[in-house]
Structures are given as C-alpha cells and as structure tokens.
CSV table of C-alpha atoms in Angstrom, one decimal:
chain,number,residue,atom,x,y,z
A,1,UNK,CA,-1.1,5.2,24.3
A,2,UNK,CA,1.7,5.6,26.8
A,3,UNK,CA,0.1,3.0,29.1
A,4,UNK,CA,-0.3,0.6,26.1
A,5,UNK,CA,3.3,1.0,25.2
A,6,UNK,CA,4.3,0.2,28.9
A,7,UNK,CA,2.1,-2.9,28.9
A,8,UNK,CA,3.8,-4.1,25.6
A,9,UNK,CA,7.1,-4.4,27.3
A,10,UNK,CA,5.8,-6.4,30.4
A,11,UNK,CA,5.2,-10.2,30.9
A,12,UNK,CA,1.4,-11.0,30.5
A,13,UNK,CA,0.9,-11.7,34.1
A,14,UNK,CA,2.4,-8.4,35.3
A,15,UNK,CA,0.7,-6.5,32.4
A,16,UNK,CA,-2.7,-7.9,33.6
A,17,UNK,CA,-2.0,-6.7,37.1
A,18,UNK,CA,-1.2,-3.2,35.8
A,19,UNK,CA,-4.3,-3.2,33.6
A,20,UNK,CA,-6.4,-3.7,36.6
A,21,UNK,CA,-5.3,-0.3,37.8
A,22,UNK,CA,-6.6,1.4,34.7
A,23,UNK,CA,-10.1,3.1,35.2
A,24,UNK,CA,-12.9,1.1,33.7
A,25,UNK,CA,-13.8,3.9,31.4
A,26,UNK,CA,-10.3,4.1,30.0
A,27,UNK,CA,-9.5,0.2,29.8
A,28,UNK,CA,-10.9,-0.3,26.3
A,29,UNK,CA,-9.1,2.7,24.9
A,30,UNK,CA,-5.8,1.4,26.4
A,31,UNK,CA,-6.5,-2.1,25.1
A,32,UNK,CA,-7.2,-0.8,21.6
A,33,UNK,CA,-3.7,0.6,21.3
A,34,UNK,CA,-2.1,-2.8,22.1
A,35,UNK,CA,-0.5,-4.8,19.4
A,36,UNK,CA,-2.5,-8.0,18.3
A,37,UNK,CA,-0.1,-10.3,19.8
A,38,UNK,CA,-0.1,-8.6,23.4
A,39,UNK,CA,-3.9,-8.2,23.1
A,40,UNK,CA,-4.4,-11.9,22.6
A,41,UNK,CA,-2.1,-12.8,25.5
A,42,UNK,CA,-4.0,-10.6,27.8
A,43,UNK,CA,-7.4,-12.0,26.7
A,44,UNK,CA,-6.0,-15.4,27.5
A,45,UNK,CA,-5.6,-14.5,31.2
A,46,UNK,CA,-8.2,-11.8,31.6
A,47,UNK,CA,-10.9,-12.5,34.3
A,48,UNK,CA,-14.4,-12.9,33.1
A,49,UNK,CA,-15.4,-9.5,34.3
A,50,UNK,CA,-12.3,-7.9,32.7
A,51,UNK,CA,-13.0,-9.6,29.5
A,52,UNK,CA,-16.6,-8.4,29.4
A,53,UNK,CA,-15.7,-4.8,30.3
A,54,UNK,CA,-13.0,-4.6,27.5
A,55,UNK,CA,-14.9,-6.3,24.7
A,56,UNK,CA,-18.3,-4.5,25.4
A,57,UNK,CA,-16.6,-1.1,25.5
A,58,UNK,CA,-14.4,-1.3,22.4
A,59,UNK,CA,-15.5,0.5,19.3
A,60,UNK,CA,-17.3,-1.8,16.8
A,61,UNK,CA,-14.5,-1.6,14.2
A,62,UNK,CA,-11.8,-2.3,16.8
A,63,UNK,CA,-13.9,-5.2,18.1
A,64,UNK,CA,-14.1,-6.6,14.6
A,65,UNK,CA,-10.4,-6.1,13.9
A,66,UNK,CA,-9.5,-8.0,17.1
A,67,UNK,CA,-11.9,-10.9,16.3
A,68,UNK,CA,-10.1,-11.3,13.0
A,69,UNK,CA,-6.8,-11.8,14.9
A,70,UNK,CA,-8.1,-14.3,17.5
A,71,UNK,CA,-7.0,-18.0,17.4
A,72,UNK,CA,-9.9,-20.5,17.2
A,73,UNK,CA,-9.9,-21.6,20.7
A,74,UNK,CA,-10.3,-18.0,22.1
A,75,UNK,CA,-13.0,-16.8,19.8
A,76,UNK,CA,-16.0,-18.4,21.5
A,77,UNK,CA,-14.7,-17.3,25.0
A,78,UNK,CA,-14.5,-13.8,23.8
A,79,UNK,CA,-18.0,-14.0,22.1
A,80,UNK,CA,-19.5,-15.3,25.3
A,81,UNK,CA,-18.2,-12.3,27.2
A,82,UNK,CA,-20.1,-9.8,25.1
A,83,UNK,CA,-23.7,-8.6,25.3
A,84,UNK,CA,-26.1,-10.0,22.7
A,85,UNK,CA,-26.3,-6.7,20.9
A,86,UNK,CA,-22.6,-6.6,20.4
A,87,UNK,CA,-22.4,-10.2,19.4
A,88,UNK,CA,-25.0,-9.6,16.7
A,89,UNK,CA,-23.1,-6.5,15.6
A,90,UNK,CA,-19.8,-8.2,15.4
A,91,UNK,CA,-21.4,-11.1,13.3
A,92,UNK,CA,-23.0,-8.5,10.9
A,93,UNK,CA,-19.7,-6.7,10.4
A,94,UNK,CA,-17.8,-9.9,10.0
A,95,UNK,CA,-20.3,-10.8,7.3
A,96,UNK,CA,-18.8,-8.2,5.0
A,97,UNK,CA,-15.8,-9.3,2.8
A,98,UNK,CA,-12.4,-9.2,4.2
A,99,UNK,CA,-10.5,-5.9,3.7
A,100,UNK,CA,-13.8,-4.2,2.8
A,101,UNK,CA,-15.1,-0.8,4.2
A,102,UNK,CA,-17.7,-2.8,6.1
A,103,UNK,CA,-15.2,-4.4,8.4
A,104,UNK,CA,-13.5,-1.0,9.0
A,105,UNK,CA,-16.6,1.2,9.8
A,106,UNK,CA,-18.0,1.9,13.1
A,107,UNK,CA,-21.7,2.2,13.9
A,108,UNK,CA,-21.3,4.8,16.5
A,109,UNK,CA,-22.3,8.1,14.7
A,110,UNK,CA,-24.9,10.7,15.1
A,111,UNK,CA,-27.8,11.0,12.6
A,112,UNK,CA,-30.7,13.4,12.4
A,113,UNK,CA,-33.9,13.5,10.3
A,114,UNK,CA,-34.5,16.1,7.7
A,115,UNK,CA,-37.7,17.5,9.2
A,116,UNK,CA,-36.1,18.1,12.6
A,117,UNK,CA,-35.3,21.7,13.8
A,118,UNK,CA,-31.7,22.6,14.5
A,119,UNK,CA,-32.6,23.0,18.2
A,120,UNK,CA,-34.1,19.4,18.3
A,121,UNK,CA,-30.9,18.2,16.5
A,122,UNK,CA,-28.7,19.7,19.1
A,123,UNK,CA,-30.7,18.0,21.8
A,124,UNK,CA,-30.2,14.7,20.0
A,125,UNK,CA,-26.5,15.4,19.7
A,126,UNK,CA,-26.1,16.1,23.4
A,127,UNK,CA,-27.9,12.9,24.2
A,128,UNK,CA,-26.0,10.5,21.8
A,129,UNK,CA,-22.9,12.4,21.0
A,130,UNK,CA,-20.8,11.1,23.9
A,131,UNK,CA,-20.6,7.6,22.5
A,132,UNK,CA,-20.3,8.6,18.8
A,133,UNK,CA,-16.9,8.2,17.0
A,134,UNK,CA,-17.2,11.9,16.1
A,135,UNK,CA,-19.7,14.7,16.1
A,136,UNK,CA,-17.8,16.9,13.7
A,137,UNK,CA,-20.1,15.6,11.0
A,138,UNK,CA,-23.8,14.9,11.4
A,139,UNK,CA,-25.7,12.6,9.0
A,140,UNK,CA,-29.1,13.4,7.7
A,141,UNK,CA,-31.5,10.4,6.9
A,142,UNK,CA,-35.0,10.2,5.7
A,143,UNK,CA,-37.8,8.1,7.3
A,144,UNK,CA,-36.3,4.9,5.8
A,145,UNK,CA,-32.9,5.6,7.1
A,146,UNK,CA,-31.5,6.4,3.6
A,147,UNK,CA,-28.7,8.9,3.6
A,148,UNK,CA,-29.6,12.1,2.1
A,149,UNK,CA,-26.8,14.5,3.2
A,150,UNK,CA,-24.1,15.2,5.8
A,151,UNK,CA,-23.7,18.5,7.6
A,152,UNK,CA,-20.7,19.8,9.3
A,153,UNK,CA,-21.2,20.8,13.0
A,154,UNK,CA,-20.3,24.5,12.3
A,155,UNK,CA,-23.3,24.5,9.8
A,156,UNK,CA,-25.7,23.6,12.6
A,157,UNK,CA,-24.0,26.1,15.0
A,158,UNK,CA,-24.4,29.0,12.6
A,159,UNK,CA,-28.0,28.1,11.7
A,160,UNK,CA,-31.1,29.6,13.4
A,161,UNK,CA,-32.4,27.3,16.3
A,162,UNK,CA,-35.9,27.1,14.6
A,163,UNK,CA,-34.6,26.4,11.1
A,164,UNK,CA,-35.3,22.9,9.6
A,165,UNK,CA,-32.5,20.6,8.7
A,166,UNK,CA,-33.8,20.4,5.3
A,167,UNK,CA,-33.4,24.2,4.9
A,168,UNK,CA,-29.5,24.1,5.5
A,169,UNK,CA,-29.0,21.0,3.5
A,170,UNK,CA,-27.0,21.3,0.2
A,171,UNK,CA,-27.5,17.8,-0.9
A,172,UNK,CA,-23.9,17.3,-1.9
A,173,UNK,CA,-22.0,14.5,-0.1
A,174,UNK,CA,-19.4,11.8,-0.7
A,175,UNK,CA,-20.2,8.3,0.3
A,176,UNK,CA,-18.6,4.8,0.6
A,177,UNK,CA,-20.1,1.4,-0.1
A,178,UNK,CA,-19.9,-1.1,2.7
A,179,UNK,CA,-18.4,-3.4,0.0
A,180,UNK,CA,-15.8,-1.0,-1.2
A,181,UNK,CA,-12.0,-2.0,-0.7
A,182,UNK,CA,-10.5,-0.4,2.3
A,183,UNK,CA,-8.0,1.3,0.0
A,184,UNK,CA,-11.0,3.2,-1.4
A,185,UNK,CA,-11.7,4.8,1.9
A,186,UNK,CA,-8.0,5.9,2.2
A,187,UNK,CA,-8.2,7.4,-1.2
A,188,UNK,CA,-11.6,9.2,-0.6
A,189,UNK,CA,-10.7,10.6,2.8
A,190,UNK,CA,-7.5,12.0,1.4
A,191,UNK,CA,-9.1,13.2,-1.9
A,192,UNK,CA,-11.9,15.2,-0.3
A,193,UNK,CA,-9.9,16.2,2.9
A,194,UNK,CA,-12.7,14.8,5.2
A,195,UNK,CA,-12.4,13.6,8.8
A,196,UNK,CA,-15.1,11.0,8.3
A,197,UNK,CA,-17.2,9.6,5.4
A,198,UNK,CA,-20.6,7.8,5.6
A,199,UNK,CA,-21.0,4.1,4.6
A,200,UNK,CA,-24.1,2.9,2.9
A,201,UNK,CA,-25.4,-0.6,1.9
A,202,UNK,CA,-26.5,-1.4,-1.7
A,203,UNK,CA,-29.8,0.3,-1.0
A,204,UNK,CA,-28.4,3.5,0.1
A,205,UNK,CA,-29.2,2.9,3.8
A,206,UNK,CA,-26.7,4.4,6.2
A,207,UNK,CA,-24.9,1.7,8.0
A,208,UNK,CA,-21.8,3.3,9.5
A,209,UNK,CA,-19.0,5.7,9.1
A,210,UNK,CA,-15.3,5.6,8.5
A,211,UNK,CA,-13.2,8.2,10.2
A,212,UNK,CA,-9.6,9.3,9.3
A,213,UNK,CA,-8.1,7.6,12.3
A,214,UNK,CA,-9.6,4.3,11.2
A,215,UNK,CA,-7.8,4.5,7.8
A,216,UNK,CA,-4.4,5.5,9.2
A,217,UNK,CA,-3.5,1.8,10.0
A,218,UNK,CA,-4.9,0.7,6.6
A,219,UNK,CA,-2.7,3.3,4.8
A,220,UNK,CA,0.3,2.1,6.8
A,221,UNK,CA,-0.4,-1.5,6.0
A,222,UNK,CA,-0.9,-0.8,2.2
A,223,UNK,CA,2.4,1.2,2.2
A,224,UNK,CA,4.2,-1.6,4.0
A,225,UNK,CA,2.6,-4.2,1.6
A,226,UNK,CA,3.8,-2.2,-1.5
A,227,UNK,CA,7.2,-1.9,-0.1
A,228,UNK,CA,7.5,-5.6,0.5
A,229,UNK,CA,6.1,-6.4,-3.0
A,230,UNK,CA,8.5,-3.9,-4.6
A,231,UNK,CA,11.4,-5.6,-2.8
A,232,UNK,CA,10.6,-8.8,-4.6
A,233,UNK,CA,8.6,-10.8,-1.8
A,234,UNK,CA,5.1,-11.6,-0.8
A,235,UNK,CA,3.5,-9.3,1.7
A,236,UNK,CA,3.8,-10.5,5.3
A,237,UNK,CA,0.6,-11.2,7.1
A,238,UNK,CA,1.8,-9.8,10.3
A,239,UNK,CA,4.4,-7.2,11.5
A,240,UNK,CA,8.1,-8.2,11.2
A,241,UNK,CA,8.5,-8.8,15.0
A,242,UNK,CA,5.4,-11.2,15.0
A,243,UNK,CA,6.5,-13.1,11.8
A,244,UNK,CA,7.9,-16.6,12.5
A,245,UNK,CA,11.0,-17.9,10.7
A,246,UNK,CA,8.9,-20.4,8.7
A,247,UNK,CA,6.5,-17.7,7.4
A,248,UNK,CA,9.5,-15.4,6.6
A,249,UNK,CA,11.2,-18.0,4.5
A,250,UNK,CA,7.8,-19.0,2.8
A,251,UNK,CA,7.1,-15.4,1.9
A,252,UNK,CA,10.5,-14.8,0.4
A,253,UNK,CA,11.6,-18.1,-1.1
A,254,UNK,CA,9.0,-18.2,-4.0
A,255,UNK,CA,10.2,-14.8,-5.5
A,256,UNK,CA,13.8,-15.6,-4.9
A,257,UNK,CA,13.4,-18.9,-6.8
A,258,UNK,CA,11.6,-17.1,-9.7
A,259,UNK,CA,14.2,-14.5,-9.9
A,260,UNK,CA,17.0,-17.0,-9.8
A,261,UNK,CA,15.3,-18.9,-12.7
A,262,UNK,CA,14.9,-15.6,-14.5
A,263,UNK,CA,18.7,-15.0,-14.2
A,264,UNK,CA,19.1,-18.3,-16.0
A,265,UNK,CA,17.8,-16.5,-19.1
A,266,UNK,CA,20.6,-14.0,-18.7
A,267,UNK,CA,23.3,-16.9,-18.5
A,268,UNK,CA,21.6,-18.4,-21.7
A,269,UNK,CA,21.8,-15.0,-23.4
A,270,UNK,CA,25.5,-14.7,-22.5
A,271,UNK,CA,26.2,-18.2,-23.8
A,272,UNK,CA,24.8,-17.3,-27.1
A,273,UNK,CA,27.6,-14.7,-27.4
A,274,UNK,CA,30.4,-16.9,-26.2
A,275,UNK,CA,32.4,-16.5,-29.4
A,276,UNK,CA,32.1,-12.7,-29.2
A,277,UNK,CA,33.3,-12.8,-25.6
A,278,UNK,CA,36.3,-15.0,-26.5
A,279,UNK,CA,37.2,-12.6,-29.3
A,280,UNK,CA,37.0,-9.4,-27.3
A,281,UNK,CA,37.2,-10.4,-23.6
A,282,UNK,CA,37.3,-6.8,-22.6
A,283,UNK,CA,33.6,-6.4,-23.4
A,284,UNK,CA,32.9,-8.6,-20.3
A,285,UNK,CA,34.4,-5.9,-18.0
A,286,UNK,CA,31.5,-3.6,-18.8
A,287,UNK,CA,28.6,-5.9,-18.5
A,288,UNK,CA,27.8,-5.0,-14.8
A,289,UNK,CA,27.9,-1.3,-15.5
A,290,UNK,CA,25.6,-1.4,-18.4
A,291,UNK,CA,23.1,-3.9,-17.0
A,292,UNK,CA,23.0,-2.0,-13.7
A,293,UNK,CA,22.3,1.3,-15.5
A,294,UNK,CA,19.4,-0.3,-17.1
A,295,UNK,CA,18.1,-1.9,-14.0
A,296,UNK,CA,18.3,1.4,-12.1
A,297,UNK,CA,16.5,3.3,-14.7
A,298,UNK,CA,13.7,0.7,-14.8
A,299,UNK,CA,13.5,0.6,-11.1
A,300,UNK,CA,13.2,4.4,-10.9
A,301,UNK,CA,10.4,4.4,-13.5
A,302,UNK,CA,8.5,1.5,-11.9
A,303,UNK,CA,8.6,3.3,-8.5
A,304,UNK,CA,7.4,6.5,-10.0
A,305,UNK,CA,4.5,4.9,-11.9
A,306,UNK,CA,3.4,2.6,-9.1
A,307,UNK,CA,3.2,5.5,-6.7
A,308,UNK,CA,1.4,7.7,-9.2
A,309,UNK,CA,-1.2,4.8,-9.9
A,310,UNK,CA,-1.8,4.2,-6.2
A,311,UNK,CA,-2.4,7.9,-5.6
A,312,UNK,CA,-4.7,8.3,-8.6
A,313,UNK,CA,-2.3,10.8,-10.1
A,314,UNK,CA,-2.5,8.8,-13.3
A,315,UNK,CA,-5.1,6.2,-14.5
A,316,UNK,CA,-4.8,3.2,-16.8
A,317,UNK,CA,-6.2,5.3,-19.7
A,318,UNK,CA,-3.2,7.6,-19.4
A,319,UNK,CA,-0.8,4.7,-20.5
A,320,UNK,CA,0.0,6.2,-23.9
A,321,UNK,CA,0.8,9.7,-22.4
A,322,UNK,CA,3.1,8.0,-19.9
A,323,UNK,CA,4.6,5.9,-22.7
A,324,UNK,CA,5.6,9.1,-24.7
A,325,UNK,CA,6.9,10.9,-21.6
A,326,UNK,CA,9.0,7.9,-20.5
A,327,UNK,CA,10.2,7.2,-24.0
A,328,UNK,CA,11.5,10.8,-24.3
A,329,UNK,CA,13.1,10.8,-20.8
A,330,UNK,CA,14.6,7.4,-21.5
A,331,UNK,CA,16.3,8.8,-24.7
A,332,UNK,CA,17.6,11.7,-22.7
A,333,UNK,CA,18.7,9.7,-19.8
A,334,UNK,CA,20.3,7.1,-22.0
A,335,UNK,CA,22.0,9.8,-24.2
A,336,UNK,CA,23.6,11.4,-21.1
A,337,UNK,CA,24.8,8.2,-19.7
A,338,UNK,CA,25.9,7.0,-23.2
A,339,UNK,CA,27.9,10.1,-24.0
A,340,UNK,CA,29.5,10.0,-20.4
A,341,UNK,CA,30.1,6.3,-20.9
A,342,UNK,CA,31.8,6.7,-24.2
A,343,UNK,CA,34.2,9.3,-22.9
A,344,UNK,CA,34.9,7.7,-19.6
A,345,UNK,CA,35.5,4.2,-21.0
A,346,UNK,CA,37.6,5.5,-23.8
A,347,UNK,CA,39.8,7.5,-21.4
A,348,UNK,CA,39.9,4.5,-18.9
A,349,UNK,CA,41.1,2.1,-21.8
A,350,UNK,CA,43.8,4.7,-22.9
A,351,UNK,CA,45.0,4.9,-19.2
A,352,UNK,CA,45.3,1.1,-19.2
A,353,UNK,CA,47.7,1.3,-22.1
A,354,UNK,CA,45.5,0.8,-25.0
A,355,UNK,CA,46.9,2.7,-28.1
A,356,UNK,CA,44.7,5.4,-29.7
A,357,UNK,CA,43.0,3.6,-32.5
A,358,UNK,CA,39.7,3.0,-34.3
A,359,UNK,CA,39.3,-0.2,-32.2
A,360,UNK,CA,39.6,1.8,-29.0
A,361,UNK,CA,37.1,4.4,-30.1
A,362,UNK,CA,34.6,1.7,-31.4
A,363,UNK,CA,34.8,-0.2,-28.1
A,364,UNK,CA,34.0,3.0,-26.2
A,365,UNK,CA,31.2,3.7,-28.7
A,366,UNK,CA,29.9,0.2,-28.2
A,367,UNK,CA,29.5,0.7,-24.5
A,368,UNK,CA,28.0,4.3,-25.0
A,369,UNK,CA,25.5,3.1,-27.6
A,370,UNK,CA,24.4,0.0,-25.6
A,371,UNK,CA,23.8,2.4,-22.6
A,372,UNK,CA,21.4,4.3,-24.6
A,373,UNK,CA,19.4,1.2,-25.7
A,374,UNK,CA,19.5,-0.5,-22.3
A,375,UNK,CA,18.6,2.6,-20.3
A,376,UNK,CA,15.7,3.3,-22.7
A,377,UNK,CA,14.5,-0.3,-22.5
A,378,UNK,CA,14.7,-0.2,-18.6
A,379,UNK,CA,12.7,3.1,-18.6
A,380,UNK,CA,10.0,1.7,-20.9
A,381,UNK,CA,9.7,-1.8,-19.1
A,382,UNK,CA,9.7,-0.1,-15.7
A,383,UNK,CA,7.0,2.3,-16.7
A,384,UNK,CA,4.7,0.1,-18.7
A,385,UNK,CA,4.7,-3.2,-16.6
A,386,UNK,CA,2.6,-1.5,-13.8
A,387,UNK,CA,-0.1,-0.8,-16.3
A,388,UNK,CA,0.0,-4.2,-17.7
A,389,UNK,CA,-0.3,-5.7,-14.1
A,390,UNK,CA,-3.2,-3.4,-13.2
A,391,UNK,CA,-4.9,-4.2,-16.4
A,392,UNK,CA,-4.8,-8.0,-15.8
A,393,UNK,CA,-5.9,-7.6,-12.2
A,394,UNK,CA,-2.6,-7.8,-10.3
A,395,UNK,CA,-1.2,-5.2,-7.8
A,396,UNK,CA,1.1,-3.0,-9.8
A,397,UNK,CA,3.6,-3.2,-7.0
A,398,UNK,CA,4.3,-6.7,-8.2
A,399,UNK,CA,6.3,-5.2,-10.9
A,400,UNK,CA,9.1,-4.8,-8.3
A,401,UNK,CA,12.6,-3.5,-8.7
A,402,UNK,CA,14.1,-7.0,-8.8
A,403,UNK,CA,11.6,-8.2,-11.3
A,404,UNK,CA,12.4,-5.2,-13.6
A,405,UNK,CA,16.1,-5.6,-13.1
A,406,UNK,CA,15.9,-9.3,-14.0
A,407,UNK,CA,14.0,-8.5,-17.3
A,408,UNK,CA,16.6,-5.7,-18.1
A,409,UNK,CA,19.4,-8.1,-17.3
A,410,UNK,CA,18.4,-10.6,-20.1
A,411,UNK,CA,17.5,-7.8,-22.7
A,412,UNK,CA,20.4,-5.7,-21.8
A,413,UNK,CA,22.9,-8.5,-22.6
A,414,UNK,CA,21.2,-9.0,-25.9
A,415,UNK,CA,21.3,-5.3,-26.7
A,416,UNK,CA,25.0,-5.0,-25.6
A,417,UNK,CA,26.3,-7.8,-27.7
A,418,UNK,CA,24.2,-7.0,-30.7
A,419,UNK,CA,25.6,-3.5,-30.7
A,420,UNK,CA,29.1,-5.0,-30.3
A,421,UNK,CA,28.7,-7.4,-33.1
A,422,UNK,CA,27.4,-4.7,-35.3
A,423,UNK,CA,30.2,-2.0,-34.6
A,424,UNK,CA,33.1,-4.3,-33.9
A,425,UNK,CA,32.8,-7.0,-36.7
A,426,UNK,CA,35.9,-6.7,-38.8
A,427,UNK,CA,37.7,-4.5,-36.3
A,428,UNK,CA,38.0,-6.5,-33.0
A,429,UNK,CA,35.8,-9.4,-33.8
C-alpha cells in the first residue's frame, strides 16, 4: 500500500523505474492498490515482460476490474500479455452482467470433497492454499462440483484426522448467485458477519467466492453514489479527481435544471396569492423560515428512511408502519416549532412597534399554524417518497434533499397562504 501511494505521486516514467525494483512476487499486489488512472498510465509504458508478470499474477477479480477500466486501444495489448488460461477466465467473468457478483468474485479458493478425510483435506489445503484468496473457510462440493456446505478452518483443526468431511458438516450455509447485484454481497457479508461467501451458478455449481475485502470498495462506491444522488446530481462514473469538467457539468446540470423548473411552481404558487401579499406584506418576511423548516424536516426524514432501506432495517412492506410513525413525529415536531414560532414571531413583531392587538396575535398564529402543516407535510413526503421510488424501480436515494425541499417549497407556500386567508380575512386582509 505504501509503495502504491508513493507511485501515485510520481510521473509515469519515474514510477515505472521504481516499479522495476519491486520484487516480482509483490509486483501484482502493489499494482492492485494503484488507482485506475495511474494503473492505465503504467500499463501503457510497461515492457512486455512487466506487463505479463503483473497481469498473470493479479487476482481474477482485480484483473476483471482493471479490464473494465481499460481504454479500447490498450485492451488487446493487455489480453495478449496473459496466459491462455487467464484470458479464458477473464472472458468468462466479463460475461456476467455489470455490477454483478460474478464480476466481483475470485476463483482462487479451496474446496474439498465430502468423502475425504480431515487429514486428506489438510494435505489439499497445504498444496493449494498458498494461492487461495482465503483459507479461513473451506468449501465442500460433491462429485459434480455442486456446493453442499462450507466449513470454518477451526472446525477442521478440532476434528479427528480420520473423520470424514461429511461427519463434521452441518449443511447450513449462506450463498450468493453469480448474477446477484454486488450490493447483495455487501448486505450478506454484513448480515451474517462472514469473511467470505461462496458464489454459485444457476445450477448450484460453485464458481467462486467473494471476500470481505472485495466488497469494501463496492460499499464505498455505493455510499458515494448515494451521497451524490442525495445532493441532487447524477452519480459520477469516476472519483472526483479523475472526473473531467465536461463530465462534471453533465452530471450536475440535469438535476439543476429540473430543480430550477420545479422552483417555477413555487413562483406560480406565490403569484396566485399576490393580492394576499399586497394586503399583508409582512407575511412575505416569514416565507423563508416556514419553507426551510418544512424542507429541513423532509430532508431529515428522507435521509433516515433511505438509510434504513439500504441497510434492510425496514422493507417496502413496512411503509404503513413508517407512515404512522412519521405522521406522529411530524405532528410533534410541527407543534414544537409552531408553538415556538407563534411566541417568537409575536414577540418580534411587538418589539418592532406593532401594538398588542388581535391582528398581531392572528399573524403570529398564522405563522405557528403554518409551521405545523408544512413540517408535517415535509416529514410525510420525505419519508414516503423513498418507498414510492423503490416500488417503481428507482434508487430511493433519488428522493434527495433538494428534490424534497423543492416539493415542500411549492406545497408550503400553498399551506401558508391558505392558513393566512382563513385566519386573517376580515382582520388584516
């Protein structure tokens, strides 16, 4: 890792010279820790032998991840540097859908047969374990290579040498499909607290494993993507430092235009109450406070629900339970802010020289009552939109803070002025 970080800061020509000093056995490991941009730069100027050494010694999943990042002109050069066996393996793994477990898994694992003895299994582990991604978990297959169990290494260590593998099996194991989304691997490894999980094809044949270190990058990417979506933009394809200005603008402008057009509904809503504003101009002073309170409550609710859905804390079927809970919390939050708003606004208006009167009290009550309605609406929209998006097949993170805030802006204006018309007609209006 330290060597890779050093190489990241060097010019490609110098980095290649330093890379030659790395022991052959460690070269592939060092290369695997490089960022994709630096890795491509080095591949461009590697000698034929260097290229072959690195590509043939990378882990299968790392090799596939690299091939996905390569520019077209470099792909054939890299493929030609690999052994036939590795080329076939890369093509097989690339045959799985993008962002599937099949592209994340490694084929370097240890498997034993159920009719072997523990002693024979250890001989096999000693022979093939050095190249395996992990030997903490050993996989048991039948004569057709179908997965039938997995065993922790300590189960083998504590078993009698002459015991059969079938005698220490419990036939309980968790498994991933090669066609599962990579997010499923993150969820399963976290849920069952495993260091590795087996991957099978549609026929139950063991085809690879996914280890916890494989999914760390996936978890980080998914978190980054969700944060970008929640900020009101499309997810970047590369890390920020490798994203071009054109791509940055492209990823952000669409949402900004949509949100801008959404704000036009707010302007339209305000235009509908132009006469009300003209009769009681002081109402306009409190619009930002009321609208932002609703937007803040909606953003809080959306963030909580999006995170709960992504961690499987709640499911789509829990929507009504969430609805009731957020309705109650919305009423409480709105009431707290509404009471505080009524008192603070009334006192503030009095300090500005407004005489104590029914008009002052009703204006303060208008703000307080509106806060209850707007905060409640923000809470409900922020909590329900992620369920709606998930139900129709979208990432719930799309219901971002800016999206919720824009929705609350429009509705908040309508709520505020509707309350004002109801309470102030005949008094101020």
